[in-house]
Coordinates of C-alpha atoms in Angstrom, one line a residue:
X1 CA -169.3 105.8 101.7
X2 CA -165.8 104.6 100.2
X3 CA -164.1 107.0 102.7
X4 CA -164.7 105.4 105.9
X5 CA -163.3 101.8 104.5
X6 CA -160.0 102.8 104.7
X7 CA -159.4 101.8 108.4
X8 CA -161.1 103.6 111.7
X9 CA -158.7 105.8 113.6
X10 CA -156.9 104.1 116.7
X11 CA -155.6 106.1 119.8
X12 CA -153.6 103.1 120.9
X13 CA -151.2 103.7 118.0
X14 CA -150.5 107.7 118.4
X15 CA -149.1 109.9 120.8
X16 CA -153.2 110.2 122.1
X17 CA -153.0 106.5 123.5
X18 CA -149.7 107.6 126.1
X19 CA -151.8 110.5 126.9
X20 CA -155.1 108.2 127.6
X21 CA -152.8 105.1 129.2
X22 CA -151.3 108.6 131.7
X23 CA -155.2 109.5 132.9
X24 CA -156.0 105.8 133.2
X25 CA -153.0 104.8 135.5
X26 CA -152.5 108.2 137.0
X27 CA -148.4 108.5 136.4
X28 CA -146.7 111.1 135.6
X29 CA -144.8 111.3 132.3
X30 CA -142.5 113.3 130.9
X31 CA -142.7 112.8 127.0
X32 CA -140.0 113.9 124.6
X33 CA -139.9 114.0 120.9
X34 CA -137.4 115.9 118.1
X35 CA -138.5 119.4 117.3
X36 CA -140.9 119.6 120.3
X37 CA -141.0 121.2 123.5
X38 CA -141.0 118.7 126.5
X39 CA -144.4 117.5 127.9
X40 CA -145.2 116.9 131.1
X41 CA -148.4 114.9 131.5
X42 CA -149.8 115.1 135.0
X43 CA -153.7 113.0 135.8
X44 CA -153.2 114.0 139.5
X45 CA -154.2 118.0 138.4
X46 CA -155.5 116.9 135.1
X47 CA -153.0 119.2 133.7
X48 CA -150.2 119.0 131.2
X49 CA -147.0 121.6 131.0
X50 CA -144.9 122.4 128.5
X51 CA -142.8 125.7 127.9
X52 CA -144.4 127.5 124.5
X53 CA -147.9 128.7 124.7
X54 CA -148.8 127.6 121.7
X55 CA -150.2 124.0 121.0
X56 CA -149.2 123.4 117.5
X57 CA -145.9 123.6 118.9
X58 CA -146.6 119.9 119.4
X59 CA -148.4 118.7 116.0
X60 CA -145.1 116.5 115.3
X61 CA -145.6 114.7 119.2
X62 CA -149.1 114.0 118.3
X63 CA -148.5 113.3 114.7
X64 CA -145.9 110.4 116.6
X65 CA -146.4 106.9 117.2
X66 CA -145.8 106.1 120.7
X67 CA -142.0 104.3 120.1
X68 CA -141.0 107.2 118.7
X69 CA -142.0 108.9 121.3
X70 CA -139.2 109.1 124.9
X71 CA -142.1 108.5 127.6
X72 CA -140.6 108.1 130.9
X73 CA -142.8 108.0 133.8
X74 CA -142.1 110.4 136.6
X75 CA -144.3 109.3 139.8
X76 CA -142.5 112.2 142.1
X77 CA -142.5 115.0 139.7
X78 CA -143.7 118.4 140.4
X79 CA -143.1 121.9 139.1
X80 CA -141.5 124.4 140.9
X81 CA -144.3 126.3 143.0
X82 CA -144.4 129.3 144.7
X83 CA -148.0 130.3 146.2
X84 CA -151.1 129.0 145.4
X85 CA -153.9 129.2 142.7
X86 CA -156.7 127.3 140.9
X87 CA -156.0 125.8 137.3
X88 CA -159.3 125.2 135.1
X89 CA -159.6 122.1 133.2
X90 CA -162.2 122.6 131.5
X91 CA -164.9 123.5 133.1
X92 CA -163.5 121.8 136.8
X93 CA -161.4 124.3 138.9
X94 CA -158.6 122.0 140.3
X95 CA -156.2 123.8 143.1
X96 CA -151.9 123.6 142.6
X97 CA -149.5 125.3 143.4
X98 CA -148.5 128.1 141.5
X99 CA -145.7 128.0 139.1
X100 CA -142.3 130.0 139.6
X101 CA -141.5 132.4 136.8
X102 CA -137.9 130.5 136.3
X103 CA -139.3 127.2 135.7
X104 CA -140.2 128.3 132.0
X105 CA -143.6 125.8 132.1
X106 CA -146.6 126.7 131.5
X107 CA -150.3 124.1 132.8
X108 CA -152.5 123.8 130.6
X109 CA -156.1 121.9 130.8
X110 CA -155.2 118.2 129.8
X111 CA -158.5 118.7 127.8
X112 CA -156.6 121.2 125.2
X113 CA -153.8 118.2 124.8
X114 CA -156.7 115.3 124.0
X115 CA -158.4 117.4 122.0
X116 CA -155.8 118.6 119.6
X117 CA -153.4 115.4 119.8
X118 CA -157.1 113.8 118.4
X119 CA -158.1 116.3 115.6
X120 CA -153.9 115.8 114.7
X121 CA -154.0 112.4 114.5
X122 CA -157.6 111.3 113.0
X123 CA -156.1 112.3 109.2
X124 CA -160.0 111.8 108.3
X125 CA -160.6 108.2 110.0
X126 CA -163.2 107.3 113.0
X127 CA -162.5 106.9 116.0
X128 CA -162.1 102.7 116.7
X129 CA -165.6 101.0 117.8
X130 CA -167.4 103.9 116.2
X131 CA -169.9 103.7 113.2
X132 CA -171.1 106.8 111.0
X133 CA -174.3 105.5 110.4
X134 CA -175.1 105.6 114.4
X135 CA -177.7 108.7 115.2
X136 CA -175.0 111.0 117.5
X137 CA -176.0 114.3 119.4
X138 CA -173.4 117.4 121.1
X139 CA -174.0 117.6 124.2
X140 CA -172.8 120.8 124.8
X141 CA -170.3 122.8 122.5
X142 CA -166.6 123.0 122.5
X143 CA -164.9 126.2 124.3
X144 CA -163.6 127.3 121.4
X145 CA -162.2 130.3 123.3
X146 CA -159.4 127.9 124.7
X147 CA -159.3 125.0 122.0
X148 CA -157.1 125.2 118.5
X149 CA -159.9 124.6 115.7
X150 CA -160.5 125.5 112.4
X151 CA -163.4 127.8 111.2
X152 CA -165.3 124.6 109.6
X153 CA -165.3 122.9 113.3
X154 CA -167.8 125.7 115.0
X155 CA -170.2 125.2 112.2
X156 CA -170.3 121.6 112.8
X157 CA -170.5 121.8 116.4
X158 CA -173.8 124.5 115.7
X159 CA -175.5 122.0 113.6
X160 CA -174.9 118.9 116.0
X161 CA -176.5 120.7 119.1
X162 CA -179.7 120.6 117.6
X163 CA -179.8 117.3 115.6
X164 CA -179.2 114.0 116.4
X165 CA -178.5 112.6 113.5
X166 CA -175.8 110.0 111.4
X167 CA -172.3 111.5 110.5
X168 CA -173.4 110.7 107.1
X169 CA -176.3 113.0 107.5
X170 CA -174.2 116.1 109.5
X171 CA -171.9 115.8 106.3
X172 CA -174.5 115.7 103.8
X173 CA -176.3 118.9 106.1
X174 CA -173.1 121.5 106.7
X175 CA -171.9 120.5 102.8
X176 CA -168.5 119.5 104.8
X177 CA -166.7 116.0 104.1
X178 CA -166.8 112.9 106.0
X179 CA -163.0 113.7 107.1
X180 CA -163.6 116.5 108.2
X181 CA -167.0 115.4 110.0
X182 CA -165.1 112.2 111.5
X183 CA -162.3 114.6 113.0
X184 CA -164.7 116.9 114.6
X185 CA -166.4 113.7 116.1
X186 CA -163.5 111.9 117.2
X187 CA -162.0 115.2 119.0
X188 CA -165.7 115.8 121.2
X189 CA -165.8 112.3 121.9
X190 CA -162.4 111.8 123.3
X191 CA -163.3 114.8 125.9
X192 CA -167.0 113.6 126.6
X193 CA -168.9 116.0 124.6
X194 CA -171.0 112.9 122.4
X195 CA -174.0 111.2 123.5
X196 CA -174.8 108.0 121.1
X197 CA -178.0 106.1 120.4
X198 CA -179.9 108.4 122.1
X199 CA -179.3 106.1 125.2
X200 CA -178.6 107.6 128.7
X201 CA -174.5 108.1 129.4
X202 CA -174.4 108.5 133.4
X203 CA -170.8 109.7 133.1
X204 CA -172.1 112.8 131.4
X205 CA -174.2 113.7 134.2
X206 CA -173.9 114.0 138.2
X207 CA -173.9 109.9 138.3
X208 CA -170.8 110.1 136.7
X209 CA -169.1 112.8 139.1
X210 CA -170.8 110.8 141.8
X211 CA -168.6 108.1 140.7
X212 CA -165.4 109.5 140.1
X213 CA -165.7 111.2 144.0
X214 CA -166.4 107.3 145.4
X215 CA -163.0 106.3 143.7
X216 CA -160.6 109.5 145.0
X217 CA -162.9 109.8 148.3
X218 CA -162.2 113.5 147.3
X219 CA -165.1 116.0 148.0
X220 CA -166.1 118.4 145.2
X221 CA -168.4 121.4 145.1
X222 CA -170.9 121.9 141.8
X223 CA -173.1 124.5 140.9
X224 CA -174.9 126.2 137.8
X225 CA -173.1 129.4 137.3
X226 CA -174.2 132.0 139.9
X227 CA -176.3 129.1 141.7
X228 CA -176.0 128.0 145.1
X229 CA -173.5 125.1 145.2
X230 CA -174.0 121.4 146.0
X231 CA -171.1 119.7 148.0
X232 CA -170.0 116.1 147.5
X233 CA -168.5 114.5 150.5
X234 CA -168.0 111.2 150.1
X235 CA -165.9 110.4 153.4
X236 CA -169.4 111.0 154.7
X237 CA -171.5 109.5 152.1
X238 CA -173.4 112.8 152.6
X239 CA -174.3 115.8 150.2
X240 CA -175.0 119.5 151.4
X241 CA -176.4 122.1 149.7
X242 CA -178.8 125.2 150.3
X243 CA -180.9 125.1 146.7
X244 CA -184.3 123.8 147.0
X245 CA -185.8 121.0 145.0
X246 CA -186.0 122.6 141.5
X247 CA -183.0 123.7 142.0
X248 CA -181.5 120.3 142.5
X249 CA -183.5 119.2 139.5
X250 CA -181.9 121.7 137.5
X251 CA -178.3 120.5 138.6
X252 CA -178.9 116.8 138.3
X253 CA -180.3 117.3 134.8
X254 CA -177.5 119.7 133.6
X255 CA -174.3 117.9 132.0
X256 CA -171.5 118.4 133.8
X257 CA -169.7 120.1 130.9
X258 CA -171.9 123.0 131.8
X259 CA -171.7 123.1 135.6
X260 CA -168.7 124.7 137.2
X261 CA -167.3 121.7 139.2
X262 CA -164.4 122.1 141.4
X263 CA -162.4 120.1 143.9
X264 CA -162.5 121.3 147.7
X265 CA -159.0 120.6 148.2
X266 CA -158.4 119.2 152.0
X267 CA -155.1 119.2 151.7
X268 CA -154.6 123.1 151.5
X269 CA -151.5 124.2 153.9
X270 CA -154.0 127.0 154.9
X271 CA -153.7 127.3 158.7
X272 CA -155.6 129.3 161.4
X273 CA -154.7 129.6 165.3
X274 CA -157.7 128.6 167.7
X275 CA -158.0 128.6 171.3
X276 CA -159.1 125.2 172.8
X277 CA -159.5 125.9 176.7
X278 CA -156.8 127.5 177.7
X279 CA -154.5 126.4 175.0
X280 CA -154.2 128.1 171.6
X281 CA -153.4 125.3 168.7
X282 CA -152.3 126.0 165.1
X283 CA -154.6 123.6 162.9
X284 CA -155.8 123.3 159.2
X285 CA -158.8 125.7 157.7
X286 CA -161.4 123.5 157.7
X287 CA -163.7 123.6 154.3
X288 CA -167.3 125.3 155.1
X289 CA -170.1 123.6 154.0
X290 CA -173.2 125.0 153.0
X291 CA -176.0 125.3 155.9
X292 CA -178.3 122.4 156.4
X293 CA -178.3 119.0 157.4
X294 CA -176.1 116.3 155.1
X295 CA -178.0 114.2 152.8
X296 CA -177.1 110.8 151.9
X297 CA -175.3 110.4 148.9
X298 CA -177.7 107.3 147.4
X299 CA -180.5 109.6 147.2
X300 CA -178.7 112.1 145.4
X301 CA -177.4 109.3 142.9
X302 CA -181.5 108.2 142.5
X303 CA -182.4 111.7 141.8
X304 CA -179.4 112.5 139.3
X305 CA -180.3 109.8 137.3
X306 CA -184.5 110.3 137.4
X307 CA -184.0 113.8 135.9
X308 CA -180.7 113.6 133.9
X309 CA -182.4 110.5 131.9
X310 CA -184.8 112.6 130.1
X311 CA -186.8 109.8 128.7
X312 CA -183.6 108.2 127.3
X313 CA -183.1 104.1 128.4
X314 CA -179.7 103.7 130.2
X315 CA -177.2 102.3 127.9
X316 CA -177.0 98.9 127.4
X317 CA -180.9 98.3 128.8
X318 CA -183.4 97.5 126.2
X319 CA -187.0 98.8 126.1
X320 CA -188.4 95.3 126.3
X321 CA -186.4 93.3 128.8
X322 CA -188.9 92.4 131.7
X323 CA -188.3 94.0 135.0
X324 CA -189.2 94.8 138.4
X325 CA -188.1 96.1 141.5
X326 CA -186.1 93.9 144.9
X327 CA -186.4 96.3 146.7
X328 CA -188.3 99.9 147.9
X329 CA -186.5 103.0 147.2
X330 CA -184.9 105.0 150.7
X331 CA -187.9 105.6 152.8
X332 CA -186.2 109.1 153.8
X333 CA -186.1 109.8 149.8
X334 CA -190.0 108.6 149.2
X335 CA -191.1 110.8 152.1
X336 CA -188.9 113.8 150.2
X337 CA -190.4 112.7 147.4
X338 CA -194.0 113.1 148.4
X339 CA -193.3 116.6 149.0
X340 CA -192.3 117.0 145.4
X341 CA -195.2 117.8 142.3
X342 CA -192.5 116.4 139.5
X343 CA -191.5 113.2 141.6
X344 CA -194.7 111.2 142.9
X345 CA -195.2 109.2 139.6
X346 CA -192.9 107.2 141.4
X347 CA -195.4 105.7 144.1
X348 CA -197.6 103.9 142.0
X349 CA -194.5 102.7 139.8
X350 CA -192.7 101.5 142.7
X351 CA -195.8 99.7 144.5
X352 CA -196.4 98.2 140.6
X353 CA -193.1 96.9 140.0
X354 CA -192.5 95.7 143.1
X355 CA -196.2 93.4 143.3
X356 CA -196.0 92.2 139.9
X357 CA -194.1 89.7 137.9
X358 CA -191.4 91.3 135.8
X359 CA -192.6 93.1 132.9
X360 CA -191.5 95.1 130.0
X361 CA -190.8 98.9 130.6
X362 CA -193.9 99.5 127.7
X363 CA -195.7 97.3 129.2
X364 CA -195.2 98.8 132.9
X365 CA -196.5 102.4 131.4
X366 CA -199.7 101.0 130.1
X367 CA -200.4 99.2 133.3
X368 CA -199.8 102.1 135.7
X369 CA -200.7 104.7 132.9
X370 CA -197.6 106.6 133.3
X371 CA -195.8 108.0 130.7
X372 CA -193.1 105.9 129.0
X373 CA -190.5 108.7 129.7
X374 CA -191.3 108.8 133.1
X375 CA -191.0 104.9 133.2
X376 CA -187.5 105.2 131.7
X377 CA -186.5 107.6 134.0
X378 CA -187.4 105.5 137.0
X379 CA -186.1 102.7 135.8
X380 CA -182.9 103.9 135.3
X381 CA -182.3 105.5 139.0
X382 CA -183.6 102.1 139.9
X383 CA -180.8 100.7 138.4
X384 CA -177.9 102.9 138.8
X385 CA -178.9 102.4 142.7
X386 CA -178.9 98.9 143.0
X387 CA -182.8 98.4 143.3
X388 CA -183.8 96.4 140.1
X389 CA -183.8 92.6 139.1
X390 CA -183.7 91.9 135.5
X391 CA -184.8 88.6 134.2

């Protein structure tokens, strides 16, 4: 227990907080430190470049604290480019330009550079706001095919996939120390791979992609590997895809560490010549989407967050805060929905919740004798869309 009262780990004071201050405000930096090669941190492709393939290269710049470190933002920067390719950060394909063999950089997921610039600077302490003695649970494991770890790291990450326990207890369990435990932590938290409380995390889902694509107003396709693919087109508020309802289920329950998301990039310089009447015109390659009508976005939002939930509450709801509806779900989506074995416990919640004075969500499952999970799960796409009042 003495080990974690020696101060909690703090990315504001390391090289990691430059790194998290580039994603937040979306600049371009070019970091220098002695005995390092040059960084280039780039949000825009989620990327970073550097010339040496190997990331250790860098344990001094992430051993740094940030005025020791020359950051100088670089707004205009690119690489040289020649031709055009996909770069995969983490598990999102993201389309660039290709690199020239004379520029001497190599990209890189900006994953690989949180994730080590963490387990470098932890030295054994939590990560800040954290406690040990909260019950945590891995999402989904690290690639360790493409991340520097240690050999005590993929038995930790084995263990935590199917507990969710206390970091005391994960220590205790793999006979590993708390350092090592609170490193391991720190590094799958900064990259999104921790789910706390047992509490629902829309970022980890397809809420959370959802939200990111109403902020860039950039369309993304997702899919389970070898699935058909669901498009995101915000511009539109639409979704299309060609996978039936399980199939939708499926996706919307997944985390999005484990589908392959990638951005449909609109402003490819791919061109094609058409003839319009008697005119031929050189325009843009337009996208395709998949066949079928678009579907508005809400209802995909409502049905990410009915089946990603999984019986957890959404994080920072409690169990037995009275509530009730203001307002019907999309009549399109109940008609859908009616259709659908797995989704028509939702009728008789949303006539309940909306008739009767607010109630508790236990309270709501014994009245409509539904089960609590189910409850949860409503309640929380009733949230995340806007239709609950809390009192």
């Amino acid at each position: 227990m003495t080990q974690t009262l020696e101060g909690d780990f703090n990315p504001t004071f390391h090289f990691l907080g430059l790194v998290q201050k580039a994603i937040a405000d979306g600049v371009t930096r070019h970091c220098v430190h002695p005995g390092c090669p040059d960084v280039y941190i780039v949000p825009a492709e989620y990327a970073f470049y550097m010339a040496s393939q190997d990331i250790q290269d860098l344990q001094a710049l992430c051993l740094a604290a940030p005025f020791d470190v020359n950051a100088k933002p670089m707004p205009d920067w690119h690489p040289d480019t020649s031709g055009d390719h996909d770069v995969q950060a983490g598990r999102t394909l993201i389309h660039r330009k290709a690199l020239t063999a004379t520029s001497g950089l190599i990209a890189k997921p900006l994953s690989e550079l949180l994730w080590y610039a963490t387990l470098c600077a932890s030295e054994g302490k939590l990560l800040h706001g954290c406690r040990p003695d909260t019950p945590v649970r891995l999402m989904s494991s690290p690639d360790f095919s493409r991340l520097f770890h240690r050999e005590h790291e993929p038995i930790l990450a084995a263990f935590m996939l199917e507990s969710s326990v206390d970091l005391f207890t994960v220590a205790a369990e793999t006979g590993m120390s708390l350092f090592k435990v609170f490193e391991f932590y720190n590094a799958c938290e900064i990259i999104g791979l921790i789910e706390q409380d047992n509490a629902f995390n829309p970022a980890n889902y397809l809420p959370g992609l959802l939200e990111k694509a109403k902020a860039d107003w950039l369309a993304r396709r997702c899919a389970l590997a070898g699935g058909a693919p669901l498009v995101i087109v915000p511009a539109e508020g639409k979704y299309y895809t060609e996978l039936d309802a399980a199939g939708v289920a499926r996706l919307c329950a997944t985390p999005l560490q484990e589908l392959d998301v990638g951005l449909i990039d609109n402003g490819s310089a791919a061109e094609e010549v058409v003839q319009i009447g008697r005119s031929w015109v050189r325009r843009k390659k337009e996208t395709p989407l998949p066949k079928g009508q678009g579907r508005p976005l809400s209802d995909l939002l409502f049905r990410a967050a009915l089946y990603a939930s999984q019986g957890r509450l959404l994080h920072g709801h409690l169990l037995d805060s009275p509530v009730r509806l203001n307002a019907n779900p999309d009549k399109a989506l109940l008609r859908e929905s009616a259709t659908i074995p797995e989704e028509r416990h939702i009728f008789p919640l949303t006539a309940f919740m909306t008739a009767h004075k607010a109630m508790s969500l236990p309270e709501i499952a014994k009245a409509t004798q539904q089960p609590l999970e189910k409850v949860i799960n409503f309640h929380n796409a009733c949230a995340i869309t806007g239709l609950l009042e809390t009192s």
